[in-house]
Short mmCIF file of C-alpha atoms in Angstrom, two decimals:
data_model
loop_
_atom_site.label_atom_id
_atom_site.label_comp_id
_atom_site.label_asym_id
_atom_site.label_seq_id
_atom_site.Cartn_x
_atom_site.Cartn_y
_atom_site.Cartn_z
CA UNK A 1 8.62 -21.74 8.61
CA UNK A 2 10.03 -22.07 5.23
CA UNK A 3 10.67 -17.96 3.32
CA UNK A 4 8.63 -19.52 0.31
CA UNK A 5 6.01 -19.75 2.61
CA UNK A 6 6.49 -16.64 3.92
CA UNK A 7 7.11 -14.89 0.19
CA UNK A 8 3.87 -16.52 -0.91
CA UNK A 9 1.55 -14.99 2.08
CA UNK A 10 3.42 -11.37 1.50
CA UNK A 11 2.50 -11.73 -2.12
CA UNK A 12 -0.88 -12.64 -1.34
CA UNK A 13 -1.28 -10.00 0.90
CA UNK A 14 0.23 -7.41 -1.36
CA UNK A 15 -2.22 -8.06 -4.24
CA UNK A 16 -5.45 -8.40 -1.76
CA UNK A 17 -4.66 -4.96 -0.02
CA UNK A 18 -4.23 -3.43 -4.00
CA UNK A 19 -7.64 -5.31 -4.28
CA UNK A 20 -9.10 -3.62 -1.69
CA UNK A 21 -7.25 -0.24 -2.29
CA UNK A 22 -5.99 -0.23 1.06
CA UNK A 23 -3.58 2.94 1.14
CA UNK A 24 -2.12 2.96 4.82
CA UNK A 25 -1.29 -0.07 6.97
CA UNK A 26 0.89 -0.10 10.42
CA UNK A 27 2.45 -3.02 8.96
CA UNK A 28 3.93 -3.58 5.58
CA UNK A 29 2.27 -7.27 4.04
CA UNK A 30 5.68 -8.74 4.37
CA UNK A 31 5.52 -7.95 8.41
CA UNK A 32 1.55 -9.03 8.41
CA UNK A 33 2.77 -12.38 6.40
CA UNK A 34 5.10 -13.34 9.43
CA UNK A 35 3.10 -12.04 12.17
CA UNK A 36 0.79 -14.23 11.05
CA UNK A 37 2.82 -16.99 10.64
CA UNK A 38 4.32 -16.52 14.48
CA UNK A 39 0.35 -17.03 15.11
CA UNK A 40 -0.08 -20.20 13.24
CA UNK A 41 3.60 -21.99 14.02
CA UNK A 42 4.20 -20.69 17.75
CA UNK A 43 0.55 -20.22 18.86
CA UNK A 44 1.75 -17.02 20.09
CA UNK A 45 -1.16 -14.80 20.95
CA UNK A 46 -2.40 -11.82 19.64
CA UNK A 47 -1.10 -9.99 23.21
CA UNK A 48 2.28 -11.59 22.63
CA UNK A 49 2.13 -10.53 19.01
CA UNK A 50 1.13 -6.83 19.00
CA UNK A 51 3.69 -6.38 21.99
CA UNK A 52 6.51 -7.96 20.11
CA UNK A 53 5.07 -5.70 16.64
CA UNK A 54 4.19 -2.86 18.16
CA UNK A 55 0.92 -2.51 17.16
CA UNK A 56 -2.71 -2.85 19.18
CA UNK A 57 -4.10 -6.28 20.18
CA UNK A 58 -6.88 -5.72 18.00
CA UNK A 59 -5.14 -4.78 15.19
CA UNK A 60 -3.13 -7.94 15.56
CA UNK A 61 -6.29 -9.85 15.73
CA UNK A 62 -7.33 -8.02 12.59
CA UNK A 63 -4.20 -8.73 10.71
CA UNK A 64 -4.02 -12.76 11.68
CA UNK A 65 -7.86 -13.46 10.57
CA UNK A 66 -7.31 -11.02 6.90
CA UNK A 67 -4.27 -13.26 6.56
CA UNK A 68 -5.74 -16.17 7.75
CA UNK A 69 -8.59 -15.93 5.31
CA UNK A 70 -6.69 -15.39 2.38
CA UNK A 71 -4.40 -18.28 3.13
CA UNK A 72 -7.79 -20.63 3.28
CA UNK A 73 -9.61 -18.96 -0.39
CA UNK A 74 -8.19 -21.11 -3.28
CA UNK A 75 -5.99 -19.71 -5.85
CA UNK A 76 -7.37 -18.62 -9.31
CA UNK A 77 -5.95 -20.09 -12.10
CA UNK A 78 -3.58 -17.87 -13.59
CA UNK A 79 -5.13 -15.53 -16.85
#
């Protein structure tokens, strides 16, 4: 896993949560970006990954499939 990679998904995440005016997470987007990535490159689960982040299987779940989905919507052109 490359940090660009990993830069790229925080930023993502960062602008989709001000999108969304999401005000409280358990995570920060940087520590959603590389939870999800763990997902993707190790095929860790989402038991493995809320016991390694502390957080609640489901909310692991949640976290992998917002990232997930944002990583597979194509990028607007810049304005």
């Amino acid at each position: 896993m490359s940090s660009s990679t990993l830069c790229f998904l925080t930023q993502q995440l960062r602008r989709h949560r001000r999108t969304i005016g999401s005000r409280w997470r358990r995570l920060t987007a940087g520590r959603q970006a590389l939870l999800t990535l763990a997902h993707l490159r190790m095929g860790h689960t989402h038991a493995q990954l809320a016991a390694e982040f502390g957080i609640g299987t489901t909310t692991a779940y949640r976290y992998v499939t917002e990232a997930v989905e944002l990583l597979a919507t194509p990028l607007s052109p810049p304005a």
